[in-house]
Every structure is written in structure tokens, then in C-alpha cells.
Amino acid sequence: MVPQKQAEDAIVSGGLNETDHEEKEEERLDQSMFGFQSLLWHGGSAYDAWFSCASNQVAQVLLTLPYSFSQMGMLSGVILQIFYGLLGSWTAYLISVLYVEYRTRKEKENVSFKNHVIQWFEVLDGLLGPYWKAVGLAFNCTFLLMGSVIQLIACASNIYYINDRLDKRTWTYIFGACCATTVFIPSFHNYRIWSFLGLGMTTYTAWYLTIAALLHGQVGAVTHSGPTKPVLYFTGATNILYTFGGHAVTVEIMHAMWKPRKFKYIYLLATFYVFTLTIPSAASVYWAFGDQLLNHANAFSLLPRTGFRDAAVILMLIHQIITFGFACTPLYFVWEKVVGMHDTKSICLRALARLPVVIPIWFLAIIFPFFGPINSAVGALLVSFTVYIIPALAHMLTFRKASARQNAAEKPPFFLPSWTAMYVLNVFIMAWVLVVGFGFGGWASMTNFIKQVDTFGLFAKCYQCKPPPEHH
């Protein structure tokens, strides 16, 4: 196990420069990769990063996209998925460039990152100063917190379609305890097998939705009236905006790689695969059920119960617990740094220190038990800035000076070789997302969200459950 330990140190502390020492460590790591523990536990390749990105992008949102299609129509749903998927891939690329720039500068100052995970707010702090650090920390942590809440709510919503003897609030208590076990996973190095399994589970669920809807056929007198109201249209659009907003963990996934420079186009390749899951499933379910989806945010609620559906529900539940870990791990890192436990090597001590992070997530999931409207609200108010506006603006400010562009660790990509063209694209993204995503989307999603609260109330015991049988 000594070579394994040396390999782990090399992964954590290894810089971006191709030194002889690092090459030797990588050779030792390659040799240890054949061990069973390494196969399941220690991941840092480009493939691991791809699985992490793809797995993190699609979880419960797969079940709400048909609901979004019913709000905005088939054509808009498909076009906006592709549009926001490409925009999201571009801003993920910008984040990777800023990470490499930050790490390169720090390593020139002989800063060591042994036993330290670089996070997005630290990149902003190192490149643009403490005010940017505060902004990045606030948006990222809030986004990750709400993303974790959504996963927990979705777990209770999904299991109810298999076992309705318990109400959804009780299931939220149970799955809160299950999700709390993610405190024992140290970092994204250790998500290798979980990322692989999670993506496989989502792939099964997506194709189950597609095939089941096509075999079911269109319901009687099906109508496809969307879009009908601006509120519904922009609510659906912001849910799609949220779908491709997994950037809050991009820096942590990059840092877990043996060679972070290879991350450049991984998010784009992951997005292409996600398209093969989200577009067919959302389109086929909307084709089959049409406007019925306006009152059913979870696609499972309309499909007949079969063994295949129960399998999809169970697999989605497992994946949602994994995705909860994805969203919470950066929060665990932040909390560890606050309480001074980030350098602790004991997994049990770190797990104990992380538990206070899970408690407010658990509580919020009980207060707001409707994850469909929350997706749109989070998309408009948080993803707009965290995923699109802040990375684009940070990239422009970091390389605003000619000297910074000349000494940049990463030059413009081959398909957009001009710095001016990059600036134009970044300005377009910021303007579009600010007006359409944050402006119209924020208005629509908050209107819809407040309506849900007024209709069902906070602390709803069983949101969108079957009514109790009448007693004669």
C-alpha cells in the first residue's frame, strides 16, 4: 500500500507542470491502478471526469423536462435544450481556463495544494480579489444547497410511486438519513464507481421513459397547447437553464484529475451524451400525455406501474443519493475549511465535521416539498449567475490587459482563436441570460413558486399525492 499512498499524494499535490518527479509518480499510480481498491475508489482520468460531468448533469431534472415541454411546446423545448447545453459547455470551458490560470500563477509562487482542494471561490479570489470571492462563495453555496434540497425532495417524490403507505414527508426523513451517508466520501477522487453507476442508472431511466411513453401511445383526446402563457413558457425555459447548470462542481472535478488541462472539452462531450437522454425522453412523454403534464411535474406519475417503471424509480433513487453527494461535497469542503478540518486525514473525523451541512438541507426539503417549481426558481435566480454570467465576466476581467492575454496559461480555442471573438461571445451570453434567464425567468418562476406555496402551503405532508378515498 506504500505505492498507493505515494500515488494519492501525487494526485492531490501534483501540479500542472510536467516535471520528472510527477512523471515517476504517475507511473507508480498507473501500476497501482490494477488494484481492486484503485479500480473502485481512486479516479482522476479524463474518463472519470467525463462520467462525473455527465452523471452530475442529469438526475431528477430528467423527470421534470416533460413538464417543461408542456409549458413551452415541443419545438422550443428541443431548441432551448441544445442552446443552453452549448452555452453551458462554453462557460464550463471558461471556468476550466480560469482554474488553470489560477493554479499556474500559484505554482509559480511555490504554493502547494497538498491536502487542499481548490474551489471556484478561491479561483475568483486569486484572480480578481476578495469581493469576487464573496460573490462566488455566496452564489455557489446557495446553488449547491438548493440543488441538494431538490435531490432530497425528488427522492421522496419518486419512492411514493412504489410505496404510498408512507407520506412524502416521512420519506423525506428517511432519505435524509440515507443521503447523510455521503459525508464518508472524502472527495471527487472517490466517486469513480458511483459516477459510472449513476450514469448507467440515468441512461436506463431515460430510455425507459422514452420507450414506455411510445408503447403507451397518446392518451385519449390528447392536446398539445403549449405555449399558452408567458409565465409557463419562461418557467419551463428556466428549468432547462437549470438542466445544464452543473458547473458548481466543475473546479472540484478538475482538481480531482491527474492532468486538469485535459478537462477543456470534457463538459461539451458529456453534454452531447446528455442530449441523447433528455431530448428523446422529454419529447416522447410530452407526445403521449400532452397537457396532462401541466399538473404532473414528475413524469413517473403518468406512466402505468410495471416492473420496468419500479426498476427505473429505484435506480433513479440511488442516482439521486449519488447526485446529492456531488452537490454537497463542495459544501463539505467549504465547511471543513471554516472549522479547520480540511487537512484532517481521518475519514471519520471529517464525516463528523460535515454532518451540520446536511441538517439545514433536510429542513428545507421538508418546508418546500415541490421540486418542479424549485428547479425553475433556482435556474433563474442562481444558475443564471453561477453558471453563465459570473464565469463569462470573470474571464473578461482576468484577461482584460494585453499582458494577461500574452502570458495566459491557456490561449483561445482553435474554433474561436481571437480574444475579441471570445469577448463578443461572453457579452452575448451575459446579456441573454441576464434578460431572458434572470429577468423573464425570475419573474415567471417566482410567480409560479409563490402560487405553489399558496396552493399547498409550507410543510405540505404529501404534495401532489392521491386524494384519500371517500367514506360513504
GROMACS .gro file of N, CA, C and O in nm, residues 69-174:
model
  424
   69PHE      N    1  -4.165   2.080  -2.127
   69PHE     CA    2  -4.213   2.076  -2.265
   69PHE      C    3  -4.361   2.112  -2.272
   69PHE      O    4  -4.404   2.179  -2.366
   70SER      N    5  -4.441   2.069  -2.175
   70SER     CA    6  -4.583   2.102  -2.175
   70SER      C    7  -4.606   2.250  -2.153
   70SER      O    8  -4.707   2.306  -2.195
   71GLN      N    9  -4.511   2.317  -2.087
   71GLN     CA   10  -4.524   2.460  -2.062
   71GLN      C   11  -4.483   2.544  -2.182
   71GLN      O   12  -4.536   2.652  -2.204
   72MET      N   13  -4.388   2.493  -2.260
   72MET     CA   14  -4.332   2.577  -2.367
   72MET      C   15  -4.345   2.518  -2.506
   72MET      O   16  -4.307   2.583  -2.604
   73GLY      N   17  -4.395   2.396  -2.520
   73GLY     CA   18  -4.411   2.336  -2.651
   73GLY      C   19  -4.290   2.254  -2.692
   73GLY      O   20  -4.179   2.272  -2.641
   74MET      N   21  -4.313   2.164  -2.787
   74MET     CA   22  -4.210   2.070  -2.831
   74MET      C   23  -4.090   2.140  -2.895
   74MET      O   24  -3.975   2.115  -2.860
   75LEU      N   25  -4.118   2.230  -2.990
   75LEU     CA   26  -4.009   2.293  -3.066
   75LEU      C   27  -3.918   2.375  -2.976
   75LEU      O   28  -3.796   2.363  -2.980
   76SER      N   29  -3.979   2.460  -2.894
   76SER     CA   30  -3.898   2.543  -2.803
   76SER      C   31  -3.820   2.457  -2.704
   76SER      O   32  -3.706   2.488  -2.670
   77GLY      N   33  -3.881   2.348  -2.659
   77GLY     CA   34  -3.812   2.260  -2.564
   77GLY      C   35  -3.686   2.201  -2.622
   77GLY      O   36  -3.581   2.198  -2.556
   78VAL      N   37  -3.693   2.153  -2.746
   78VAL     CA   38  -3.576   2.093  -2.810
   78VAL      C   39  -3.470   2.198  -2.839
   78VAL      O   40  -3.350   2.180  -2.810
   79ILE      N   41  -3.512   2.311  -2.895
   79ILE     CA   42  -3.416   2.416  -2.933
   79ILE      C   43  -3.344   2.471  -2.811
   79ILE      O   44  -3.221   2.489  -2.812
   80LEU      N   45  -3.418   2.497  -2.704
   80LEU     CA   46  -3.355   2.556  -2.585
   80LEU      C   47  -3.264   2.456  -2.513
   80LEU      O   48  -3.165   2.496  -2.452
   81GLN      N   49  -3.296   2.328  -2.521
   81GLN     CA   50  -3.204   2.230  -2.464
   81GLN      C   51  -3.068   2.236  -2.534
   81GLN      O   52  -2.963   2.239  -2.469
   82ILE      N   53  -3.070   2.240  -2.666
   82ILE     CA   54  -2.944   2.246  -2.741
   82ILE      C   55  -2.873   2.378  -2.716
   82ILE      O   56  -2.751   2.383  -2.693
   83PHE      N   57  -2.949   2.487  -2.715
   83PHE     CA   58  -2.892   2.620  -2.697
   83PHE      C   59  -2.824   2.634  -2.561
   83PHE      O   60  -2.707   2.671  -2.551
   84TYR      N   61  -2.898   2.600  -2.455
   84TYR     CA   62  -2.841   2.614  -2.321
   84TYR      C   63  -2.733   2.509  -2.293
   84TYR      O   64  -2.641   2.533  -2.214
   85GLY      N   65  -2.744   2.395  -2.357
   85GLY     CA   66  -2.638   2.295  -2.343
   85GLY      C   67  -2.506   2.345  -2.398
   85GLY      O   68  -2.400   2.327  -2.337
   86LEU      N   69  -2.512   2.411  -2.515
   86LEU     CA   70  -2.390   2.465  -2.575
   86LEU      C   71  -2.337   2.585  -2.496
   86LEU      O   72  -2.215   2.598  -2.475
   87LEU      N   73  -2.427   2.672  -2.449
   87LEU     CA   74  -2.382   2.785  -2.367
   87LEU      C   75  -2.318   2.736  -2.238
   87LEU      O   76  -2.216   2.789  -2.195
   88GLY      N   77  -2.380   2.635  -2.178
   88GLY     CA   78  -2.325   2.580  -2.055
   88GLY      C   79  -2.188   2.517  -2.077
   88GLY      O   80  -2.098   2.529  -1.993
   89SER      N   81  -2.170   2.451  -2.190
   89SER     CA   82  -2.040   2.391  -2.221
   89SER      C   83  -1.934   2.498  -2.240
   89SER      O   84  -1.818   2.481  -2.199
   90TRP      N   85  -1.972   2.611  -2.299
   90TRP     CA   86  -1.877   2.721  -2.318
   90TRP      C   87  -1.834   2.781  -2.185
   90TRP      O   88  -1.714   2.802  -2.161
   91THR      N   89  -1.929   2.807  -2.096
   91THR     CA   90  -1.891   2.866  -1.968
   91THR      C   91  -1.815   2.766  -1.880
   91THR      O   92  -1.732   2.806  -1.798
   92ALA      N   93  -1.843   2.636  -1.895
   92ALA     CA   94  -1.762   2.536  -1.826
   92ALA      C   95  -1.618   2.541  -1.877
   92ALA      O   96  -1.522   2.526  -1.799
   93TYR      N   97  -1.602   2.562  -2.006
   93TYR     CA   98  -1.468   2.579  -2.064
   93TYR      C   99  -1.399   2.702  -2.004
   93TYR      O  100  -1.280   2.697  -1.970
   94LEU      N  101  -1.473   2.812  -1.989
   94LEU     CA  102  -1.415   2.933  -1.930
   94LEU      C  103  -1.369   2.908  -1.786
   94LEU      O  104  -1.263   2.954  -1.745
   95ILE      N  105  -1.450   2.834  -1.710
   95ILE     CA  106  -1.412   2.800  -1.572
   95ILE      C  107  -1.285   2.719  -1.570
   95ILE      O  108  -1.196   2.742  -1.486
   96SER      N  109  -1.272   2.624  -1.664
   96SER     CA  110  -1.150   2.542  -1.668
   96SER      C  111  -1.028   2.626  -1.702
   96SER      O  112  -0.920   2.606  -1.648
   97VAL      N  113  -1.045   2.724  -1.790
   97VAL     CA  114  -0.935   2.814  -1.826
   97VAL      C  115  -0.893   2.896  -1.704
   97VAL      O  116  -0.772   2.913  -1.677
   98LEU      N  117  -0.990   2.948  -1.631
   98LEU     CA  118  -0.959   3.029  -1.513
   98LEU      C  119  -0.892   2.945  -1.404
   98LEU      O  120  -0.802   2.993  -1.334
   99TYR      N  121  -0.935   2.819  -1.390
   99TYR     CA  122  -0.871   2.730  -1.293
   99TYR      C  123  -0.724   2.708  -1.328
   99TYR      O  124  -0.635   2.717  -1.241
  100VAL      N  125  -0.697   2.679  -1.454
  100VAL     CA  126  -0.558   2.656  -1.497
  100VAL      C  127  -0.475   2.783  -1.477
  100VAL      O  128  -0.360   2.777  -1.432
  101GLU      N  129  -0.533   2.898  -1.509
  101GLU     CA  130  -0.462   3.025  -1.492
  101GLU      C  131  -0.428   3.048  -1.344
  101GLU      O  132  -0.314   3.082  -1.310
  102TYR      N  133  -0.525   3.026  -1.258
  102TYR     CA  134  -0.503   3.047  -1.114
  102TYR      C  135  -0.397   2.951  -1.061
  102TYR      O  136  -0.304   2.993  -0.991
  103ARG      N  137  -0.409   2.824  -1.098
  103ARG     CA  138  -0.316   2.725  -1.044
  103ARG      C  139  -0.175   2.748  -1.097
  103ARG      O  140  -0.076   2.731  -1.023
  104THR      N  141  -0.164   2.787  -1.223
  104THR     CA  142  -0.032   2.815  -1.281
  104THR      C  143   0.036   2.931  -1.207
  104THR      O  144   0.155   2.924  -1.175
  105ARG      N  145  -0.039   3.036  -1.182
  105ARG     CA  146   0.018   3.151  -1.111
  105ARG      C  147   0.062   3.113  -0.970
  105ARG      O  148   0.170   3.154  -0.924
  106LYS      N  149  -0.020   3.035  -0.900
  106LYS     CA  150   0.013   2.998  -0.763
  106LYS      C  151   0.134   2.906  -0.757
  106LYS      O  152   0.216   2.915  -0.665
  107GLU      N  153   0.145   2.817  -0.855
  107GLU     CA  154   0.259   2.724  -0.854
  107GLU      C  155   0.389   2.797  -0.885
  107GLU      O  156   0.496   2.755  -0.841
  108LYS      N  157   0.381   2.906  -0.960
  108LYS     CA  158   0.500   2.988  -0.982
  108LYS      C  159   0.545   3.055  -0.853
  108LYS      O  160   0.662   3.091  -0.837
  109GLU      N  161   0.450   3.071  -0.760
  109GLU     CA  162   0.482   3.127  -0.628
  109GLU      C  163   0.515   3.017  -0.527
  109GLU      O  164   0.522   3.044  -0.406
  110ASN      N  165   0.531   2.893  -0.578
  110ASN     CA  166   0.564   2.777  -0.495
  110ASN      C  167   0.456   2.745  -0.391
  110ASN      O  168   0.485   2.697  -0.280
  111VAL      N  169   0.332   2.771  -0.425
  111VAL     CA  170   0.220   2.735  -0.337
  111VAL      C  171   0.187   2.588  -0.359
  111VAL      O  172   0.174   2.541  -0.472
  112SER      N  173   0.176   2.513  -0.250
  112SER     CA  174   0.145   2.371  -0.258
  112SER      C  175  -0.004   2.347  -0.228
  112SER      O  176  -0.060   2.410  -0.138
  113PHE      N  177  -0.064   2.257  -0.303
  113PHE     CA  178  -0.205   2.224  -0.282
  113PHE      C  179  -0.220   2.082  -0.227
  113PHE      O  180  -0.321   2.017  -0.247
  114LYS      N  181  -0.117   2.037  -0.158
  114LYS     CA  182  -0.126   1.906  -0.094
  114LYS      C  183  -0.232   1.911   0.015
  114LYS      O  184  -0.234   2.001   0.099
  115ASN      N  185  -0.323   1.814   0.012
  115ASN     CA  186  -0.433   1.805   0.108
  115ASN      C  187  -0.524   1.927   0.106
  115ASN      O  188  -0.590   1.960   0.206
  116HIS      N  189  -0.528   1.994  -0.010
  116HIS     CA  190  -0.617   2.110  -0.024
  116HIS      C  191  -0.686   2.102  -0.159
  116HIS      O  192  -0.620   2.090  -0.263
  117VAL      N  193  -0.819   2.109  -0.158
  117VAL     CA  194  -0.897   2.107  -0.281
  117VAL      C  195  -0.928   2.249  -0.323
  117VAL      O  196  -0.990   2.326  -0.247
  118ILE      N  197  -0.884   2.288  -0.442
  118ILE     CA  198  -0.913   2.421  -0.493
  118ILE      C  199  -1.061   2.429  -0.528
  118ILE      O  200  -1.118   2.338  -0.588
  119GLN      N  201  -1.125   2.541  -0.492
  119GLN     CA  202  -1.266   2.563  -0.522
  119GLN      C  203  -1.285   2.692  -0.602
  119GLN      O  204  -1.196   2.777  -0.607
  120TRP      N  205  -1.403   2.707  -0.660
  120TRP     CA  206  -1.430   2.816  -0.753
  120TRP      C  207  -1.411   2.952  -0.687
  120TRP      O  208  -1.353   3.043  -0.745
  121PHE      N  209  -1.457   2.969  -0.563
  121PHE     CA  210  -1.444   3.099  -0.497
  121PHE      C  211  -1.297   3.132  -0.472
  121PHE      O  212  -1.259   3.251  -0.469
  122GLU      N  213  -1.211   3.031  -0.454
  122GLU     CA  214  -1.068   3.057  -0.436
  122GLU      C  215  -1.003   3.099  -0.567
  122GLU      O  216  -0.911   3.183  -0.569
  123VAL      N  217  -1.051   3.043  -0.679
  123VAL     CA  218  -1.002   3.086  -0.810
  123VAL      C  219  -1.037   3.233  -0.832
  123VAL      O  220  -0.953   3.313  -0.876
  124LEU      N  221  -1.161   3.272  -0.801
  124LEU     CA  222  -1.203   3.411  -0.817
  124LEU      C  223  -1.123   3.504  -0.725
  124LEU      O  224  -1.085   3.614  -0.764
  125ASP      N  225  -1.096   3.457  -0.604
  125ASP     CA  226  -1.019   3.537  -0.509
  125ASP      C  227  -0.877   3.559  -0.560
  125ASP      O  228  -0.825   3.671  -0.557
  126GLY      N  229  -0.814   3.452  -0.609
  126GLY     CA  230  -0.676   3.464  -0.656
  126GLY      C  231  -0.661   3.548  -0.781
  126GLY      O  232  -0.558   3.614  -0.800
  127LEU      N  233  -0.764   3.547  -0.867
  127LEU     CA  234  -0.753   3.619  -0.995
  127LEU      C  235  -0.811   3.760  -0.988
  127LEU      O  236  -0.759   3.852  -1.054
  128LEU      N  237  -0.918   3.780  -0.907
  128LEU     CA  238  -0.989   3.909  -0.912
  128LEU      C  239  -1.007   3.976  -0.776
  128LEU      O  240  -1.053   4.090  -0.771
  129GLY      N  241  -0.974   3.907  -0.666
  129GLY     CA  242  -0.980   3.975  -0.538
  129GLY      C  243  -1.091   3.926  -0.446
  129GLY      O  244  -1.176   3.845  -0.485
  130PRO      N  245  -1.093   3.978  -0.322
  130PRO     CA  246  -1.185   3.926  -0.218
  130PRO      C  247  -1.333   3.952  -0.246
  130PRO      O  248  -1.418   3.874  -0.201
  131TYR      N  249  -1.366   4.061  -0.314
  131TYR     CA  250  -1.507   4.085  -0.342
  131TYR      C  251  -1.565   3.978  -0.434
  131TYR      O  252  -1.677   3.931  -0.417
  132TRP      N  253  -1.485   3.939  -0.531
  132TRP     CA  254  -1.528   3.831  -0.621
  132TRP      C  255  -1.536   3.699  -0.546
  132TRP      O  256  -1.621   3.615  -0.575
  133LYS      N  257  -1.446   3.681  -0.452
  133LYS     CA  258  -1.452   3.560  -0.368
  133LYS      C  259  -1.586   3.553  -0.295
  133LYS      O  260  -1.652   3.448  -0.291
  134ALA      N  261  -1.629   3.666  -0.237
  134ALA     CA  262  -1.755   3.669  -0.162
  134ALA      C  263  -1.873   3.640  -0.254
  134ALA      O  264  -1.965   3.564  -0.217
  135VAL      N  265  -1.871   3.699  -0.373
  135VAL     CA  266  -1.981   3.677  -0.468
  135VAL      C  267  -1.986   3.531  -0.511
  135VAL      O  268  -2.092   3.467  -0.512
  136GLY      N  269  -1.870   3.476  -0.548
  136GLY     CA  270  -1.865   3.337  -0.591
  136GLY      C  271  -1.906   3.241  -0.481
  136GLY      O  272  -1.979   3.144  -0.505
  137LEU      N  273  -1.862   3.269  -0.359
  137LEU     CA  274  -1.896   3.182  -0.246
  137LEU      C  275  -2.046   3.186  -0.218
  137LEU      O  276  -2.109   3.081  -0.197
  138ALA      N  277  -2.105   3.304  -0.222
  138ALA     CA  278  -2.248   3.318  -0.193
  138ALA      C  279  -2.333   3.245  -0.296
  138ALA      O  280  -2.423   3.166  -0.261
  139PHE      N  281  -2.307   3.269  -0.424
  139PHE     CA  282  -2.388   3.209  -0.529
  139PHE      C  283  -2.367   3.057  -0.535
  139PHE      O  284  -2.463   2.980  -0.546
  140ASN      N  285  -2.240   3.015  -0.529
  140ASN     CA  286  -2.212   2.872  -0.540
  140ASN      C  287  -2.272   2.792  -0.425
  140ASN      O  288  -2.334   2.688  -0.445
  141CYS      N  289  -2.252   2.842  -0.304
  141CYS     CA  290  -2.301   2.768  -0.188
  141CYS      C  291  -2.453   2.763  -0.186
  141CYS      O  292  -2.512   2.659  -0.154
  142THR      N  293  -2.517   2.874  -0.221
  142THR     CA  294  -2.663   2.875  -0.223
  142THR      C  295  -2.716   2.781  -0.331
  142THR      O  296  -2.813   2.707  -0.310
  143PHE      N  297  -2.652   2.783  -0.447
  143PHE     CA  298  -2.693   2.695  -0.557
  143PHE      C  299  -2.677   2.549  -0.517
  143PHE      O  300  -2.767   2.466  -0.538
  144LEU      N  301  -2.563   2.515  -0.459
  144LEU     CA  302  -2.540   2.376  -0.418
  144LEU      C  303  -2.635   2.334  -0.306
  144LEU      O  304  -2.682   2.220  -0.303
  145LEU      N  305  -2.663   2.426  -0.215
  145LEU     CA  306  -2.756   2.396  -0.107
  145LEU      C  307  -2.895   2.363  -0.164
  145LEU      O  308  -2.955   2.261  -0.128
  146MET      N  309  -2.944   2.448  -0.254
  146MET     CA  310  -3.076   2.424  -0.312
  146MET      C  311  -3.076   2.301  -0.403
  146MET      O  312  -3.176   2.228  -0.409
  147GLY      N  313  -2.965   2.277  -0.472
  147GLY     CA  314  -2.955   2.157  -0.553
  147GLY      C  315  -2.966   2.031  -0.469
  147GLY      O  316  -3.031   1.933  -0.508
  148SER      N  317  -2.905   2.034  -0.351
  148SER     CA  318  -2.914   1.920  -0.260
  148SER      C  319  -3.056   1.904  -0.207
  148SER      O  320  -3.106   1.792  -0.194
  149VAL      N  321  -3.121   2.016  -0.178
  149VAL     CA  322  -3.260   2.012  -0.132
  149VAL      C  323  -3.349   1.948  -0.239
  149VAL      O  324  -3.435   1.864  -0.209
  150ILE      N  325  -3.326   1.986  -0.365
  150ILE     CA  326  -3.407   1.933  -0.476
  150ILE      C  327  -3.390   1.782  -0.486
  150ILE      O  328  -3.487   1.708  -0.507
  151GLN      N  329  -3.268   1.733  -0.472
  151GLN     CA  330  -3.245   1.588  -0.481
  151GLN      C  331  -3.319   1.515  -0.370
  151GLN      O  332  -3.378   1.408  -0.392
  152LEU      N  333  -3.320   1.572  -0.251
  152LEU     CA  334  -3.385   1.507  -0.138
  152LEU      C  335  -3.537   1.505  -0.157
  152LEU      O  336  -3.603   1.403  -0.131
  153ILE      N  337  -3.593   1.616  -0.203
  153ILE     CA  338  -3.737   1.621  -0.231
  153ILE      C  339  -3.773   1.520  -0.338
  153ILE      O  340  -3.874   1.448  -0.329
  154ALA      N  341  -3.690   1.512  -0.441
  154ALA     CA  342  -3.717   1.421  -0.552
  154ALA      C  343  -3.713   1.275  -0.507
  154ALA      O  344  -3.788   1.192  -0.558
  155CYS      N  345  -3.625   1.243  -0.414
  155CYS     CA  346  -3.621   1.106  -0.361
  155CYS      C  347  -3.755   1.068  -0.299
  155CYS      O  348  -3.810   0.961  -0.327
  156ALA      N  349  -3.811   1.156  -0.217
  156ALA     CA  350  -3.939   1.129  -0.152
  156ALA      C  351  -4.051   1.122  -0.255
  156ALA      O  352  -4.143   1.038  -0.245
  157SER      N  353  -4.044   1.207  -0.357
  157SER     CA  354  -4.147   1.207  -0.461
  157SER      C  355  -4.145   1.078  -0.540
  157SER      O  356  -4.250   1.021  -0.572
  158ASN      N  357  -4.027   1.029  -0.572
  158ASN     CA  358  -4.016   0.909  -0.656
  158ASN      C  359  -4.054   0.781  -0.581
  158ASN      O  360  -4.125   0.696  -0.636
  159ILE      N  361  -4.007   0.766  -0.459
  159ILE     CA  362  -4.036   0.642  -0.385
  159ILE      C  363  -4.185   0.629  -0.359
  159ILE      O  364  -4.238   0.517  -0.345
  160TYR      N  365  -4.256   0.741  -0.358
  160TYR     CA  366  -4.400   0.737  -0.332
  160TYR      C  367  -4.475   0.660  -0.441
  160TYR      O  368  -4.582   0.605  -0.417
  161TYR      N  369  -4.418   0.656  -0.562
  161TYR     CA  370  -4.484   0.585  -0.671
  161TYR      C  371  -4.468   0.433  -0.659
  161TYR      O  372  -4.531   0.358  -0.733
  162ILE      N  373  -4.382   0.389  -0.569
  162ILE     CA  374  -4.369   0.246  -0.541
  162ILE      C  375  -4.439   0.209  -0.411
  162ILE      O  376  -4.507   0.107  -0.402
  163ASN      N  377  -4.422   0.294  -0.311
  163ASN     CA  378  -4.479   0.265  -0.179
  163ASN      C  379  -4.548   0.391  -0.126
  163ASN      O  380  -4.482   0.485  -0.082
  164ASP      N  381  -4.681   0.394  -0.135
  164ASP     CA  382  -4.755   0.511  -0.089
  164ASP      C  383  -4.816   0.491   0.050
  164ASP      O  384  -4.902   0.568   0.092
  165ARG      N  385  -4.770   0.388   0.119
  165ARG     CA  386  -4.820   0.367   0.256
  165ARG      C  387  -4.764   0.473   0.351
  165ARG      O  388  -4.822   0.498   0.456
  166LEU      N  389  -4.651   0.531   0.315
  166LEU     CA  390  -4.596   0.643   0.391
  166LEU      C  391  -4.611   0.770   0.309
  166LEU      O  392  -4.600   0.768   0.186
  167ASP      N  393  -4.636   0.882   0.373
  167ASP     CA  394  -4.648   1.009   0.300
  167ASP      C  395  -4.508   1.058   0.262
  167ASP      O  396  -4.406   1.009   0.311
  168LYS      N  397  -4.505   1.156   0.174
  168LYS     CA  398  -4.378   1.202   0.119
  168LYS      C  399  -4.290   1.268   0.226
  168LYS      O  400  -4.167   1.262   0.218
  169ARG      N  401  -4.352   1.331   0.324
  169ARG     CA  402  -4.271   1.394   0.428
  169ARG      C  403  -4.196   1.289   0.509
  169ARG      O  404  -4.078   1.308   0.543
  170THR      N  405  -4.262   1.178   0.537
  170THR     CA  406  -4.194   1.070   0.610
  170THR      C  407  -4.081   1.014   0.526
  170THR      O  408  -3.972   0.984   0.579
  171TRP      N  409  -4.104   0.998   0.396
  171TRP     CA  410  -3.997   0.950   0.309
  171TRP      C  411  -3.881   1.049   0.305
  171TRP      O  412  -3.765   1.008   0.291
  172THR      N  413  -3.911   1.178   0.317
  172THR     CA  414  -3.804   1.278   0.321
  172THR      C  415  -3.716   1.258   0.443
  172THR      O  416  -3.592   1.271   0.436
  173TYR      N  417  -3.778   1.227   0.557
  173TYR     CA  418  -3.699   1.197   0.678
  173TYR      C  419  -3.605   1.078   0.651
  173TYR      O  420  -3.486   1.081   0.686
  174ILE      N  421  -3.660   0.974   0.590
  174ILE     CA  422  -3.583   0.851   0.568
  174ILE      C  423  -3.467   0.874   0.472
  174ILE      O  424  -3.353   0.836   0.499
   0.00000   0.00000   0.00000
